[in-house]
Amino acid sequence: QVRLVESGGGSVQAGGSLRLSCVTSGYYPSSLYMGRKRYMGWFRQGPGKEREGVAGIYPGGGSTYYADSVKGRFTISQDNAKKTVYLQMNSLKPDDTAKYYCAAGFLPTDSKVLDSTSYNYWGQGIQVTVSS
């Protein structure tokens, strides 16, 4: 059974930085790979808001994808040997306050990398709070 576990959240003042980690354990069913590639994504859901895609990565090739709201401030990266995906968050703003989720999905193309409906596996989420 696949399990995703996030860590690294917390509280920080505006302008500060945090790094989230997502460790994967278990193995994905091989059937999910047929005609698809595995992507990893970070999503967030703030108070009273819908869940939104923040960043995505294709571990097989390293391609990365970002929401406009975080471009230039957030960086997604991976360590395949450790089965870990990271989200480095710099220049944090109060609007970044949310519960952040790590997810794994199998997509035929990268057109919906930041669409939460593309993802099959989710972590439990971790809180990030940015104060002004």
PDB file of C-alpha atoms in Angstrom:
ATOM      1  CA  GLN A   1       0.000   0.000   0.000  1.00  0.00           C
ATOM      2  CA  VAL A   2       1.325   3.393  -0.992  1.00  0.00           C
ATOM      3  CA  ARG A   3       1.704   5.974   1.727  1.00  0.00           C
ATOM      4  CA  LEU A   4       2.743   9.614   1.429  1.00  0.00           C
ATOM      5  CA  VAL A   5       3.911  11.469   4.530  1.00  0.00           C
ATOM      6  CA  GLU A   6       4.551  15.202   4.636  1.00  0.00           C
ATOM      7  CA  SER A   7       6.786  17.026   7.090  1.00  0.00           C
ATOM      8  CA  GLY A   8       8.389  20.422   7.549  1.00  0.00           C
ATOM      9  CA  GLY A   9       5.376  22.635   8.030  1.00  0.00           C
ATOM     10  CA  GLY A  10       4.967  25.216  10.738  1.00  0.00           C
ATOM     11  CA  SER A  11       4.599  28.914  11.417  1.00  0.00           C
ATOM     12  CA  VAL A  12       6.782  31.608   9.926  1.00  0.00           C
ATOM     13  CA  GLN A  13       6.695  35.359   9.473  1.00  0.00           C
ATOM     14  CA  ALA A  14       6.123  36.935   6.094  1.00  0.00           C
ATOM     15  CA  GLY A  15       9.290  36.887   4.035  1.00  0.00           C
ATOM     16  CA  GLY A  16      10.513  33.721   5.690  1.00  0.00           C
ATOM     17  CA  SER A  17      11.141  30.260   4.268  1.00  0.00           C
ATOM     18  CA  LEU A  18      10.081  26.693   4.887  1.00  0.00           C
ATOM     19  CA  ARG A  19      10.900  23.415   3.212  1.00  0.00           C
ATOM     20  CA  LEU A  20       8.289  20.698   2.997  1.00  0.00           C
ATOM     21  CA  SER A  21       9.212  17.071   2.465  1.00  0.00           C
ATOM     22  CA  CYS A  22       7.099  14.196   1.213  1.00  0.00           C
ATOM     23  CA  VAL A  23       8.328  10.650   1.680  1.00  0.00           C
ATOM     24  CA  THR A  24       6.717   7.846  -0.287  1.00  0.00           C
ATOM     25  CA  SER A  25       6.582   4.262   0.916  1.00  0.00           C
ATOM     26  CA  GLY A  26       5.134   1.232  -0.799  1.00  0.00           C
ATOM     27  CA  TYR A  27       4.776   0.418  -4.462  1.00  0.00           C
ATOM     28  CA  TYR A  28       2.308   1.615  -7.047  1.00  0.00           C
ATOM     29  CA  PRO A  29       0.341  -1.001  -8.985  1.00  0.00           C
ATOM     30  CA  SER A  30       2.065  -1.579 -12.319  1.00  0.00           C
ATOM     31  CA  SER A  31      -1.261  -1.249 -14.123  1.00  0.00           C
ATOM     32  CA  LEU A  32      -1.292   2.464 -13.309  1.00  0.00           C
ATOM     33  CA  TYR A  33       1.779   2.995 -15.491  1.00  0.00           C
ATOM     34  CA  MET A  34       0.164   1.710 -18.688  1.00  0.00           C
ATOM     35  CA  GLY A  35       0.247   4.634 -21.084  1.00  0.00           C
ATOM     36  CA  ARG A  36       0.832   7.020 -18.211  1.00  0.00           C
ATOM     37  CA  LYS A  37       3.661   8.553 -16.266  1.00  0.00           C
ATOM     38  CA  ARG A  38       3.838   9.144 -12.541  1.00  0.00           C
ATOM     39  CA  TYR A  39       3.886  12.735 -11.427  1.00  0.00           C
ATOM     40  CA  MET A  40       4.212  14.152  -7.938  1.00  0.00           C
ATOM     41  CA  GLY A  41       2.441  17.311  -6.889  1.00  0.00           C
ATOM     42  CA  TRP A  42       2.049  19.726  -4.032  1.00  0.00           C
ATOM     43  CA  PHE A  43      -1.382  21.172  -3.398  1.00  0.00           C
ATOM     44  CA  ARG A  44      -2.791  23.484  -0.768  1.00  0.00           C
ATOM     45  CA  GLN A  45      -6.112  24.424   0.695  1.00  0.00           C
ATOM     46  CA  GLY A  46      -6.517  27.624   2.638  1.00  0.00           C
ATOM     47  CA  PRO A  47      -9.419  28.530   4.947  1.00  0.00           C
ATOM     48  CA  GLY A  48     -12.598  28.831   2.913  1.00  0.00           C
ATOM     49  CA  LYS A  49     -10.768  28.119  -0.327  1.00  0.00           C
ATOM     50  CA  GLU A  50     -10.719  25.292  -2.811  1.00  0.00           C
ATOM     51  CA  ARG A  51      -7.729  23.017  -3.086  1.00  0.00           C
ATOM     52  CA  GLU A  52      -5.256  24.400  -5.603  1.00  0.00           C
ATOM     53  CA  GLY A  53      -2.203  23.019  -7.345  1.00  0.00           C
ATOM     54  CA  VAL A  54       1.024  24.665  -6.281  1.00  0.00           C
ATOM     55  CA  ALA A  55       3.794  22.711  -7.976  1.00  0.00           C
ATOM     56  CA  GLY A  56       4.358  19.462  -9.819  1.00  0.00           C
ATOM     57  CA  ILE A  57       7.278  17.370 -10.952  1.00  0.00           C
ATOM     58  CA  TYR A  58       7.871  14.442 -13.255  1.00  0.00           C
ATOM     59  CA  PRO A  59      10.370  12.312 -11.333  1.00  0.00           C
ATOM     60  CA  GLY A  60      11.336  10.383 -14.432  1.00  0.00           C
ATOM     61  CA  GLY A  61      12.712  13.419 -16.219  1.00  0.00           C
ATOM     62  CA  GLY A  62      12.737  16.262 -13.734  1.00  0.00           C
ATOM     63  CA  SER A  63      10.292  18.572 -15.508  1.00  0.00           C
ATOM     64  CA  THR A  64       8.687  20.995 -13.086  1.00  0.00           C
ATOM     65  CA  TYR A  65       5.443  22.960 -13.113  1.00  0.00           C
ATOM     66  CA  TYR A  66       4.263  25.879 -10.980  1.00  0.00           C
ATOM     67  CA  ALA A  67       1.173  27.875 -10.285  1.00  0.00           C
ATOM     68  CA  ASP A  68       1.576  31.530 -11.253  1.00  0.00           C
ATOM     69  CA  SER A  69       1.062  32.545  -7.637  1.00  0.00           C
ATOM     70  CA  VAL A  70       4.259  30.809  -6.510  1.00  0.00           C
ATOM     71  CA  LYS A  71       6.563  31.096  -9.527  1.00  0.00           C
ATOM     72  CA  GLY A  72       9.917  32.492  -8.542  1.00  0.00           C
ATOM     73  CA  ARG A  73       9.280  31.806  -4.846  1.00  0.00           C
ATOM     74  CA  PHE A  74       8.685  28.049  -4.588  1.00  0.00           C
ATOM     75  CA  THR A  75      10.871  25.257  -5.920  1.00  0.00           C
ATOM     76  CA  ILE A  76       9.886  21.617  -6.217  1.00  0.00           C
ATOM     77  CA  SER A  77      12.622  19.020  -6.316  1.00  0.00           C
ATOM     78  CA  GLN A  78      13.156  15.316  -5.805  1.00  0.00           C
ATOM     79  CA  ASP A  79      15.538  12.769  -4.427  1.00  0.00           C
ATOM     80  CA  ASN A  80      14.571   9.538  -6.139  1.00  0.00           C
ATOM     81  CA  ALA A  81      16.944   7.454  -4.015  1.00  0.00           C
ATOM     82  CA  LYS A  82      15.129   8.636  -0.899  1.00  0.00           C
ATOM     83  CA  LYS A  83      11.703   8.525  -2.587  1.00  0.00           C
ATOM     84  CA  THR A  84      11.251  12.080  -1.393  1.00  0.00           C
ATOM     85  CA  VAL A  85       9.839  15.193  -3.016  1.00  0.00           C
ATOM     86  CA  TYR A  86      10.553  18.619  -1.568  1.00  0.00           C
ATOM     87  CA  LEU A  87       8.887  22.004  -1.772  1.00  0.00           C
ATOM     88  CA  GLN A  88      11.200  24.874  -0.919  1.00  0.00           C
ATOM     89  CA  MET A  89       9.102  27.913  -0.121  1.00  0.00           C
ATOM     90  CA  ASN A  90      10.787  31.306   0.008  1.00  0.00           C
ATOM     91  CA  SER A  91       9.463  34.848   0.403  1.00  0.00           C
ATOM     92  CA  LEU A  92       6.365  33.479   2.060  1.00  0.00           C
ATOM     93  CA  LYS A  93       3.263  35.640   2.215  1.00  0.00           C
ATOM     94  CA  PRO A  94       0.214  35.476   4.496  1.00  0.00           C
ATOM     95  CA  ASP A  95      -1.773  34.320   1.436  1.00  0.00           C
ATOM     96  CA  ASP A  96       0.384  31.174   1.412  1.00  0.00           C
ATOM     97  CA  THR A  97      -1.232  30.094   4.678  1.00  0.00           C
ATOM     98  CA  ALA A  98      -2.884  26.746   4.012  1.00  0.00           C
ATOM     99  CA  LYS A  99      -2.757  23.057   4.602  1.00  0.00           C
ATOM    100  CA  TYR A 100      -0.313  21.610   2.110  1.00  0.00           C
ATOM    101  CA  TYR A 101      -0.737  18.175   0.591  1.00  0.00           C
ATOM    102  CA  CYS A 102       1.623  15.909  -1.298  1.00  0.00           C
ATOM    103  CA  ALA A 103       0.087  13.744  -4.006  1.00  0.00           C
ATOM    104  CA  ALA A 104       1.016  11.141  -6.602  1.00  0.00           C
ATOM    105  CA  GLY A 105      -0.817  10.688  -9.859  1.00  0.00           C
ATOM    106  CA  PHE A 106      -0.548   8.846 -13.154  1.00  0.00           C
ATOM    107  CA  LEU A 107      -1.157  11.120 -16.109  1.00  0.00           C
ATOM    108  CA  PRO A 108      -1.112  10.523 -19.882  1.00  0.00           C
ATOM    109  CA  THR A 109       0.323  14.007 -20.474  1.00  0.00           C
ATOM    110  CA  ASP A 110       1.408  16.949 -18.347  1.00  0.00           C
ATOM    111  CA  SER A 111      -1.584  19.079 -19.293  1.00  0.00           C
ATOM    112  CA  LYS A 112      -3.255  18.600 -15.902  1.00  0.00           C
ATOM    113  CA  VAL A 113      -0.291  18.330 -13.589  1.00  0.00           C
ATOM    114  CA  LEU A 114      -1.717  20.985 -11.280  1.00  0.00           C
ATOM    115  CA  ASP A 115      -5.248  19.585 -11.341  1.00  0.00           C
ATOM    116  CA  SER A 116      -6.048  17.769  -8.109  1.00  0.00           C
ATOM    117  CA  THR A 117      -8.445  15.409  -9.884  1.00  0.00           C
ATOM    118  CA  SER A 118      -5.449  13.902 -11.711  1.00  0.00           C
ATOM    119  CA  TYR A 119      -4.027  12.449  -8.507  1.00  0.00           C
ATOM    120  CA  ASN A 120      -4.739   9.076  -6.954  1.00  0.00           C
ATOM    121  CA  TYR A 121      -2.685   9.118  -3.773  1.00  0.00           C
ATOM    122  CA  TRP A 122      -2.597  11.796  -1.082  1.00  0.00           C
ATOM    123  CA  GLY A 123      -0.743  12.526   2.109  1.00  0.00           C
ATOM    124  CA  GLN A 124      -2.515  13.627   5.242  1.00  0.00           C
ATOM    125  CA  GLY A 125      -1.500  17.259   4.797  1.00  0.00           C
ATOM    126  CA  ILE A 126       0.580  19.623   6.864  1.00  0.00           C
ATOM    127  CA  GLN A 127      -0.175  23.138   8.061  1.00  0.00           C
ATOM    128  CA  VAL A 128       1.793  26.167   6.948  1.00  0.00           C
ATOM    129  CA  THR A 129       0.950  29.454   8.637  1.00  0.00           C
ATOM    130  CA  VAL A 130       2.483  32.747   7.537  1.00  0.00           C
ATOM    131  CA  SER A 131       1.967  35.754   9.767  1.00  0.00           C
ATOM    132  CA  SER A 132       2.285  39.357   8.682  1.00  0.00           C
TER     133      SER A 132
END
